Phi, psi and omega in degrees: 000141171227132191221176181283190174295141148226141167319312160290021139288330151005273172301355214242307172320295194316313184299326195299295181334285212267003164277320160316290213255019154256354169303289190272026151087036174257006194263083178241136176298153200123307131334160171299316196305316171238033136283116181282007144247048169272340171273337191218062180298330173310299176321317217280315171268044174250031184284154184286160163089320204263183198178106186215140213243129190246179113332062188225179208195113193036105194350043157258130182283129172244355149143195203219167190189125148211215220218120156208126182315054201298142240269119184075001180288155168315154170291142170116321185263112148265170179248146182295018202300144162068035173257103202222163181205129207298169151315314155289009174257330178303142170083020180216056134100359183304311157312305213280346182267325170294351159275322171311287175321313192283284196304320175302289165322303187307296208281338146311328180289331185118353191301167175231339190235160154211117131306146177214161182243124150239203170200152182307353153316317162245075177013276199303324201286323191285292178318336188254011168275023188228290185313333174294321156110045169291136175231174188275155165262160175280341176203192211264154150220181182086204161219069191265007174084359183242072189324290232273011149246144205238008198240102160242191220191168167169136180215132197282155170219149176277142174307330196267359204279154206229110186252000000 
């Protein structure tokens, strides 16, 4: 099932997050990994424009994904965020209907663009944001503070597109 954020996800995300992203040797200042609003994602998307979305499967949370309007982007843009996944949720199709979901939400909001900041630690994530048909930047755009990523992305989406 995939559904929106409850406050009482908060704690169980957080831990999906930084376990992901000490699984792959990504947990660096800079990161989602010591942003402290990695704890209290529920807060953080009740901002207008944001949107986050979990994962679960007999009431266990298998991770998250959404869409925010992060700080300095082009009119239009959101950002992809906070997309981690447990080790047994990878590879059986769950990121892409939690990216699918996301993208779908962005072009309801009205959004045109989705960005995204990653880092080469993460392969998979990065490939499989190229199948969605993310293509790469030469630099950041926005301000999102998370210096400790080198990988950006940006993928356009049309009012009409049918994702």
């Amino acid at each position: 099932t995939i559904r929106t954020i409850q406050q009482q996800d908060n704690a169980e995300l957080a831990q999906i997050v930084r376990a992901a992203l000490k699984e792959f040797g990504a947990n660096k200042p800079g990161t989602v990994y010591y942003d402290p609003t990695t704890d209290a994602l529920y807060q953080l998307f009740q901002k207008e424009g944001a949107m986050y979305f979990v994962a679960e499967e007999a009431g266990r949370l298998l991770g998250g994904g959404g869409i925010y309007p992060s700080d300095g982007l082009p009119q239009g843009t959101c950002e992809l965020v906070k997309m981690y996944l447990r080790p047994e949720a990878r590879g059986i199709g769950q990121g892409k209907e939690l990216i699918k979901k996301c993208l779908q939400t962005a072009q309801q909001m009205g959004y045109t663009q989705v960005y995204i900041e990653s880092m080469p630690e993460l392969k998979q994530a990065l490939h499989t944001y190229e199948k969605f048909g993310f293509t790469y930047l030469d630099g950041p755009l926005g301000n999102t503070g998370h210096f400790g990523c080198d990988r950006w992305m940006l993928r356009a989406i049309a009012p009409d597109e049918v994702l």
